């Protein structure tokens, strides 16, 4: 039996707590901010719409207690909250004089304002506080809480890390009959691949909403190619785009009705067709249809900026960005894509 710390108390964090406790028999301490409605509700009722927390899962609003509880720390929060949390985690670890931790983040997103990955933000803060022994990993891949927890479906995912041996050990120790984990040494590639999956997931939903579902095959092929170019430009392995972190997860997005990003894109484009208007903002879609804002909406800004920074052509991701943030009409955007210059497939 191990002790596991989980920072976060949303649906994916609660799934990991449930998985660690029920499938692996570990003791889990979940952290959330006191006053946060999600944390307060989970602490009071010990359940959410997906699961009931097992007895060996406890909750705390003390970050120092949570970080001191275990040498293995999972961070499972919104990507846009990681700038602040990275600093808090590093400063608190320094205050309680604890280094040599294993951090595993399960976040599919890149910071909107700085275009830095989660590991880049964490590493900057850890190094600034002299915490050089703590290692960073990511756990991503195809999976949805509704299917894995409520329906008991198995999952196959990937753990990528700064230290390949640590990533292999995590994959080995946290695999089970329900969860098969592979290891990778391409941390940056896994993070970029997982993030762009959400952006392309919105694109897939948009095609469905417009009645262009037959284009999803081309979307998968061309999307993977442009993602592979960005990964390579950022120092990763371009083949990571064709593995579980991106393509595998993207295919699950296409086939699953549980994907928030695909659903958001579909509702977004269907609204334009139904209402016979040219534009609508993501926030208006959220308000009208009572959806949660898909992570791919903010991540589309980060990927767009990274492509510009690294001088990489990513026309599909750029199209999603322009539709969501510049008000370009989706059908016109697709027509513009077809007008692009002719070239070899793998240029």
Short mmCIF file of C-alpha atoms in Angstrom, two decimals:
data_model
loop_
_atom_site.label_atom_id
_atom_site.label_comp_id
_atom_site.label_asym_id
_atom_site.label_seq_id
_atom_site.Cartn_x
_atom_site.Cartn_y
_atom_site.Cartn_z
CA UNK A 1 0.00 0.00 0.00
CA UNK A 2 1.26 3.46 -0.93
CA UNK A 3 0.31 6.97 0.06
CA UNK A 4 -0.78 9.16 -2.84
CA UNK A 5 -1.43 12.92 -2.89
CA UNK A 6 -3.81 14.38 -5.45
CA UNK A 7 -4.01 18.14 -5.95
CA UNK A 8 -7.45 18.85 -7.39
CA UNK A 9 -10.97 17.61 -6.77
CA UNK A 10 -12.71 17.83 -10.14
CA UNK A 11 -14.06 14.85 -12.06
CA UNK A 12 -10.70 13.64 -13.41
CA UNK A 13 -8.98 14.15 -10.05
CA UNK A 14 -11.76 12.24 -8.30
CA UNK A 15 -11.44 9.45 -10.87
CA UNK A 16 -7.74 9.10 -10.12
CA UNK A 17 -8.47 9.07 -6.39
CA UNK A 18 -11.09 6.37 -6.93
CA UNK A 19 -8.71 4.37 -9.14
CA UNK A 20 -5.80 4.57 -6.70
CA UNK A 21 -7.99 3.59 -3.77
CA UNK A 22 -10.16 0.85 -5.28
CA UNK A 23 -7.97 -0.70 -7.97
CA UNK A 24 -4.55 -0.33 -6.33
CA UNK A 25 -5.48 -0.23 -2.63
CA UNK A 26 -3.57 2.99 -1.94
CA UNK A 27 -4.31 5.64 0.69
CA UNK A 28 -5.18 8.94 -0.98
CA UNK A 29 -5.25 12.51 0.28
CA UNK A 30 -6.99 14.99 -2.04
CA UNK A 31 -6.36 18.73 -1.80
CA UNK A 32 -8.70 21.54 -2.74
CA UNK A 33 -9.18 25.16 -1.77
CA UNK A 34 -11.54 25.78 1.12
CA UNK A 35 -14.44 27.83 -0.22
CA UNK A 36 -14.24 26.29 -3.68
CA UNK A 37 -17.74 24.89 -4.35
CA UNK A 38 -16.39 21.69 -5.90
CA UNK A 39 -14.08 20.99 -2.96
CA UNK A 40 -16.71 21.91 -0.36
CA UNK A 41 -19.32 19.66 -1.98
CA UNK A 42 -16.92 16.72 -2.26
CA UNK A 43 -15.71 17.16 1.33
CA UNK A 44 -19.27 17.28 2.63
CA UNK A 45 -20.98 14.60 0.56
CA UNK A 46 -17.93 12.49 -0.43
CA UNK A 47 -19.40 11.87 -3.85
CA UNK A 48 -20.06 13.54 -7.18
CA UNK A 49 -22.09 12.63 -10.25
CA UNK A 50 -19.57 9.96 -11.24
CA UNK A 51 -18.55 8.14 -8.06
CA UNK A 52 -18.55 7.81 -4.30
CA UNK A 53 -15.18 8.24 -2.65
CA UNK A 54 -13.85 5.08 -0.94
CA UNK A 55 -12.98 5.12 2.77
CA UNK A 56 -9.24 5.26 2.05
CA UNK A 57 -9.63 8.67 0.34
CA UNK A 58 -9.50 11.76 2.55
CA UNK A 59 -9.58 15.47 1.77
CA UNK A 60 -7.72 18.53 3.03
CA UNK A 61 -7.52 22.23 2.25
CA UNK A 62 -3.98 22.42 3.64
CA UNK A 63 -1.45 22.36 0.82
CA UNK A 64 1.47 21.72 3.18
CA UNK A 65 -0.32 18.71 4.70
CA UNK A 66 -1.12 17.37 1.23
CA UNK A 67 2.45 17.72 -0.04
CA UNK A 68 3.94 16.18 3.10
CA UNK A 69 1.58 13.20 2.96
CA UNK A 70 3.25 11.41 0.05
CA UNK A 71 6.34 11.30 -2.13
CA UNK A 72 4.09 10.89 -5.18
CA UNK A 73 2.05 13.97 -6.02
CA UNK A 74 -0.60 14.02 -8.74
CA UNK A 75 -1.69 17.42 -10.04
CA UNK A 76 -5.05 17.33 -11.78
CA UNK A 77 -6.49 20.81 -12.22
CA UNK A 78 -7.29 23.18 -15.07
CA UNK A 79 -4.30 24.02 -17.25
CA UNK A 80 -5.02 27.72 -16.84
CA UNK A 81 -4.61 27.40 -13.08
CA UNK A 82 -1.12 25.93 -13.27
CA UNK A 83 0.81 29.22 -13.36
CA UNK A 84 -0.33 29.99 -9.81
CA UNK A 85 -0.31 26.41 -8.52
CA UNK A 86 3.22 25.76 -9.83
CA UNK A 87 4.51 28.60 -7.68
CA UNK A 88 2.47 27.51 -4.66
CA UNK A 89 3.67 23.91 -4.88
CA UNK A 90 7.34 24.85 -5.21
CA UNK A 91 7.22 27.44 -2.43
CA UNK A 92 5.39 25.07 -0.07
CA UNK A 93 7.78 22.19 -0.74
CA UNK A 94 10.66 24.54 0.07
CA UNK A 95 8.94 25.74 3.26
CA UNK A 96 8.43 22.19 4.55
CA UNK A 97 11.94 21.26 3.40
CA UNK A 98 10.92 18.41 1.13
CA UNK A 99 12.55 17.63 -2.21
CA UNK A 100 12.95 14.40 -4.19
CA UNK A 101 9.21 14.14 -4.90
CA UNK A 102 7.66 12.52 -7.95
CA UNK A 103 5.14 14.85 -9.59
CA UNK A 104 2.66 13.42 -12.07
CA UNK A 105 0.36 15.89 -13.79
CA UNK A 106 -2.71 14.69 -15.69
CA UNK A 107 -3.42 17.93 -17.53
CA UNK A 108 -4.14 18.33 -21.23
CA UNK A 109 -3.43 22.00 -21.78
CA UNK A 110 -0.85 24.75 -22.20
CA UNK A 111 -0.86 28.13 -20.46
CA UNK A 112 -2.86 30.63 -22.49
CA UNK A 113 -0.81 33.72 -21.56
CA UNK A 114 2.74 32.36 -21.73
CA UNK A 115 2.34 29.35 -24.07
CA UNK A 116 4.38 27.26 -21.63
CA UNK A 117 3.61 23.62 -20.93
CA UNK A 118 2.77 22.42 -17.44
CA UNK A 119 6.20 20.82 -17.02
CA UNK A 120 7.94 24.01 -18.14
CA UNK A 121 6.03 26.06 -15.57
CA UNK A 122 6.70 23.51 -12.83
CA UNK A 123 10.39 23.11 -13.66
CA UNK A 124 10.95 26.88 -13.63
CA UNK A 125 9.38 27.21 -10.16
CA UNK A 126 11.04 24.09 -8.74
CA UNK A 127 14.50 25.17 -9.91
CA UNK A 128 13.96 28.69 -8.58
CA UNK A 129 13.32 27.18 -5.16
CA UNK A 130 16.30 24.82 -5.31
CA UNK A 131 14.16 21.70 -5.72
CA UNK A 132 16.29 19.95 -8.31
CA UNK A 133 15.68 16.38 -7.13
CA UNK A 134 11.93 16.46 -7.75
CA UNK A 135 10.99 14.92 -11.11
CA UNK A 136 8.08 15.81 -13.38
CA UNK A 137 5.91 13.41 -15.37
CA UNK A 138 2.64 13.52 -17.26
CA UNK A 139 -0.09 10.86 -17.43
CA UNK A 140 -2.26 11.34 -20.52
CA UNK A 141 -4.04 9.40 -23.23
CA UNK A 142 -7.51 8.20 -24.21
CA UNK A 143 -10.02 7.98 -21.41
CA UNK A 144 -13.26 9.48 -20.10
CA UNK A 145 -14.46 9.40 -16.50
CA UNK A 146 -17.99 8.45 -17.55
CA UNK A 147 -16.78 5.35 -19.35
CA UNK A 148 -13.85 4.29 -17.18
CA UNK A 149 -15.57 4.72 -13.83
CA UNK A 150 -19.32 4.46 -14.36
CA UNK A 151 -19.15 1.71 -16.97
CA UNK A 152 -15.97 0.03 -15.82
CA UNK A 153 -14.33 0.18 -19.22
CA UNK A 154 -10.55 -0.44 -19.30
CA UNK A 155 -8.11 2.18 -20.55
CA UNK A 156 -4.65 2.30 -22.09
CA UNK A 157 -2.66 5.48 -21.44
CA UNK A 158 0.89 6.80 -21.30
CA UNK A 159 3.28 8.18 -18.67
CA UNK A 160 6.04 10.44 -20.01
CA UNK A 161 8.70 12.00 -17.83
CA UNK A 162 11.95 13.88 -17.47
CA UNK A 163 13.61 10.73 -16.14
CA UNK A 164 12.80 7.67 -18.32
CA UNK A 165 13.44 5.25 -15.46
CA UNK A 166 11.00 7.07 -13.19
CA UNK A 167 8.37 7.10 -15.94
CA UNK A 168 8.83 3.34 -16.44
CA UNK A 169 8.47 2.72 -12.70
CA UNK A 170 5.25 4.77 -12.54
CA UNK A 171 3.82 2.91 -15.52
CA UNK A 172 4.68 -0.42 -13.90
CA UNK A 173 3.39 0.33 -10.41
CA UNK A 174 0.16 2.06 -11.40
CA UNK A 175 -0.99 -0.37 -14.08
CA UNK A 176 -3.80 -2.79 -13.28
CA UNK A 177 -6.38 -5.01 -14.94
CA UNK A 178 -8.31 -1.80 -15.65
CA UNK A 179 -5.44 0.48 -16.66
CA UNK A 180 -2.53 -0.41 -18.94
CA UNK A 181 0.22 2.20 -18.89
CA UNK A 182 3.07 2.64 -21.34
CA UNK A 183 6.16 4.72 -20.62
CA UNK A 184 7.81 7.44 -22.70
CA UNK A 185 10.81 9.73 -22.37
CA UNK A 186 9.18 12.43 -24.54
CA UNK A 187 7.62 14.72 -21.93
CA UNK A 188 7.26 17.77 -24.18
CA UNK A 189 5.83 15.69 -27.02
CA UNK A 190 3.24 14.07 -24.76
CA UNK A 191 2.16 17.45 -23.38
CA UNK A 192 1.87 19.09 -26.80
CA UNK A 193 0.14 16.05 -28.27
CA UNK A 194 -2.41 15.88 -25.46
CA UNK A 195 -3.12 19.60 -25.70
CA UNK A 196 -3.61 19.69 -29.46
CA UNK A 197 -5.93 16.68 -29.20
CA UNK A 198 -8.43 18.99 -27.53
CA UNK A 199 -8.08 21.61 -30.26
CA UNK A 200 -8.56 19.05 -33.02
CA UNK A 201 -11.39 17.52 -31.02
CA UNK A 202 -13.25 20.82 -31.37
CA UNK A 203 -12.49 20.74 -35.11
CA UNK A 204 -14.01 17.24 -35.36
CA UNK A 205 -17.14 18.44 -33.60
CA UNK A 206 -17.40 21.42 -35.92
CA UNK A 207 -17.25 19.16 -38.97
CA UNK A 208 -20.00 16.99 -37.51
CA UNK A 209 -22.16 20.00 -36.76
CA UNK A 210 -21.75 21.32 -40.30
CA UNK A 211 -22.57 17.95 -41.86
CA UNK A 212 -19.00 17.40 -43.07
CA UNK A 213 -18.35 14.21 -41.11
CA UNK A 214 -16.63 12.57 -44.06
CA UNK A 215 -13.75 15.01 -43.60
CA UNK A 216 -12.85 13.62 -40.17
CA UNK A 217 -10.55 11.02 -41.71
CA UNK A 218 -8.56 13.75 -43.42
CA UNK A 219 -8.64 15.74 -40.18
CA UNK A 220 -7.00 12.87 -38.32
CA UNK A 221 -4.27 12.41 -40.92
CA UNK A 222 -3.45 16.06 -41.54
CA UNK A 223 -3.92 17.02 -37.90
CA UNK A 224 -1.40 14.45 -36.72
CA UNK A 225 1.10 15.63 -39.28
CA UNK A 226 1.00 19.28 -38.22
CA UNK A 227 1.13 18.29 -34.56
CA UNK A 228 4.21 16.15 -35.25
CA UNK A 229 5.95 19.15 -36.79
CA UNK A 230 5.31 21.32 -33.73
CA UNK A 231 6.50 18.58 -31.36
CA UNK A 232 9.72 18.19 -33.35
CA UNK A 233 10.29 21.96 -33.44
CA UNK A 234 9.96 22.07 -29.65
CA UNK A 235 12.58 19.36 -29.17
CA UNK A 236 10.31 16.30 -28.90
CA UNK A 237 9.95 13.13 -30.93
CA UNK A 238 7.64 13.70 -33.90
CA UNK A 239 6.41 10.10 -33.66
CA UNK A 240 4.77 10.90 -30.32
CA UNK A 241 1.98 12.56 -32.32
CA UNK A 242 1.06 9.13 -33.71
CA UNK A 243 0.92 7.46 -30.29
CA UNK A 244 -1.41 7.39 -27.30
CA UNK A 245 -0.75 10.97 -26.20
CA UNK A 246 -2.27 12.42 -29.36
CA UNK A 247 -3.64 10.11 -32.09
CA UNK A 248 -4.91 7.47 -29.67
CA UNK A 249 -6.64 10.09 -27.57
CA UNK A 250 -7.99 11.89 -30.64
CA UNK A 251 -9.56 8.70 -31.97
CA UNK A 252 -11.27 8.18 -28.60
CA UNK A 253 -12.58 11.73 -28.88
CA UNK A 254 -14.06 10.99 -32.30
CA UNK A 255 -15.77 7.77 -31.24
CA UNK A 256 -16.92 8.71 -27.73
CA UNK A 257 -20.06 10.71 -26.95
CA UNK A 258 -18.39 11.72 -23.66
CA UNK A 259 -15.84 14.08 -25.23
CA UNK A 260 -16.42 17.62 -24.04
CA UNK A 261 -14.28 19.15 -26.80
CA UNK A 262 -16.00 17.30 -29.63
CA UNK A 263 -19.43 18.12 -28.18
CA UNK A 264 -18.51 21.77 -27.81
CA UNK A 265 -17.38 22.05 -31.43
CA UNK A 266 -20.52 20.31 -32.67
CA UNK A 267 -22.86 22.52 -30.65
CA UNK A 268 -20.90 25.61 -31.69
CA UNK A 269 -21.22 24.95 -35.44
CA UNK A 270 -24.78 23.58 -35.27
CA UNK A 271 -25.87 26.80 -33.59
CA UNK A 272 -24.50 28.87 -36.47
CA UNK A 273 -26.32 26.72 -39.02
CA UNK A 274 -29.57 26.59 -37.05
CA UNK A 275 -29.67 30.30 -36.26
CA UNK A 276 -28.39 31.29 -39.71
CA UNK A 277 -25.80 33.64 -38.25
CA UNK A 278 -22.11 33.98 -39.06
CA UNK A 279 -20.45 34.17 -35.63
CA UNK A 280 -20.90 33.42 -31.95
CA UNK A 281 -18.38 33.52 -29.12
CA UNK A 282 -17.41 30.41 -27.11
CA UNK A 283 -18.73 32.02 -23.92
CA UNK A 284 -22.12 32.57 -25.55
CA UNK A 285 -22.29 28.89 -26.54
CA UNK A 286 -21.52 27.95 -22.94
CA UNK A 287 -24.26 30.24 -21.66
CA UNK A 288 -26.95 29.28 -24.18
CA UNK A 289 -26.44 25.51 -24.04
CA UNK A 290 -25.26 25.21 -20.42
CA UNK A 291 -22.01 23.54 -21.46
CA UNK A 292 -18.68 23.68 -19.67
CA UNK A 293 -15.99 25.55 -21.57
CA UNK A 294 -13.86 23.00 -23.43
CA UNK A 295 -10.12 23.08 -22.65
CA UNK A 296 -9.42 23.23 -26.38
CA UNK A 297 -10.86 26.75 -26.56
CA UNK A 298 -8.08 28.30 -24.49
CA UNK A 299 -5.48 25.81 -25.73
CA UNK A 300 -6.16 26.88 -29.32
CA UNK A 301 -4.61 30.25 -28.43
CA UNK A 302 -1.50 28.60 -26.99
CA UNK A 303 -1.01 26.29 -29.98
CA UNK A 304 -1.58 29.14 -32.42
CA UNK A 305 1.09 31.22 -30.66
CA UNK A 306 3.54 28.31 -30.45
CA UNK A 307 3.16 27.63 -34.17
CA UNK A 308 3.97 31.27 -34.88
CA UNK A 309 6.93 31.25 -32.48
CA UNK A 310 8.44 28.14 -34.07
CA UNK A 311 7.48 29.12 -37.62
CA UNK A 312 5.42 25.95 -38.10
CA UNK A 313 2.51 25.74 -40.53
CA UNK A 314 -0.53 24.40 -38.64
CA UNK A 315 -3.49 25.35 -40.85
CA UNK A 316 -6.08 23.21 -39.04
CA UNK A 317 -5.23 24.50 -35.58
CA UNK A 318 -5.01 28.01 -37.00
CA UNK A 319 -8.47 27.61 -38.53
CA UNK A 320 -9.94 26.54 -35.18
CA UNK A 321 -8.29 29.52 -33.52
CA UNK A 322 -9.69 31.97 -36.06
CA UNK A 323 -13.21 30.53 -35.81
CA UNK A 324 -13.24 30.67 -32.01
CA UNK A 325 -11.37 33.90 -31.39
CA UNK A 326 -11.59 36.00 -34.54
CA UNK A 327 -15.17 35.28 -35.55
CA UNK A 328 -14.36 33.59 -38.88
CA UNK A 329 -17.42 31.71 -40.19
CA UNK A 330 -16.73 27.92 -40.09
CA UNK A 331 -17.95 27.07 -43.61
CA UNK A 332 -15.92 29.94 -45.05
CA UNK A 333 -12.90 28.74 -43.07
CA UNK A 334 -13.20 25.28 -44.64
CA UNK A 335 -13.48 26.80 -48.13
CA UNK A 336 -10.36 28.86 -47.42
CA UNK A 337 -8.54 25.70 -46.36
CA UNK A 338 -9.37 24.08 -49.70
CA UNK A 339 -7.95 27.11 -51.51
CA UNK A 340 -4.50 26.63 -49.95
CA UNK A 341 -1.62 26.15 -52.36
CA UNK A 342 -0.98 22.68 -53.77
CA UNK A 343 2.02 20.83 -52.35
CA UNK A 344 3.32 17.36 -51.51
CA UNK A 345 1.52 15.61 -48.68
CA UNK A 346 4.56 15.54 -46.37
CA UNK A 347 6.23 18.83 -47.11
#
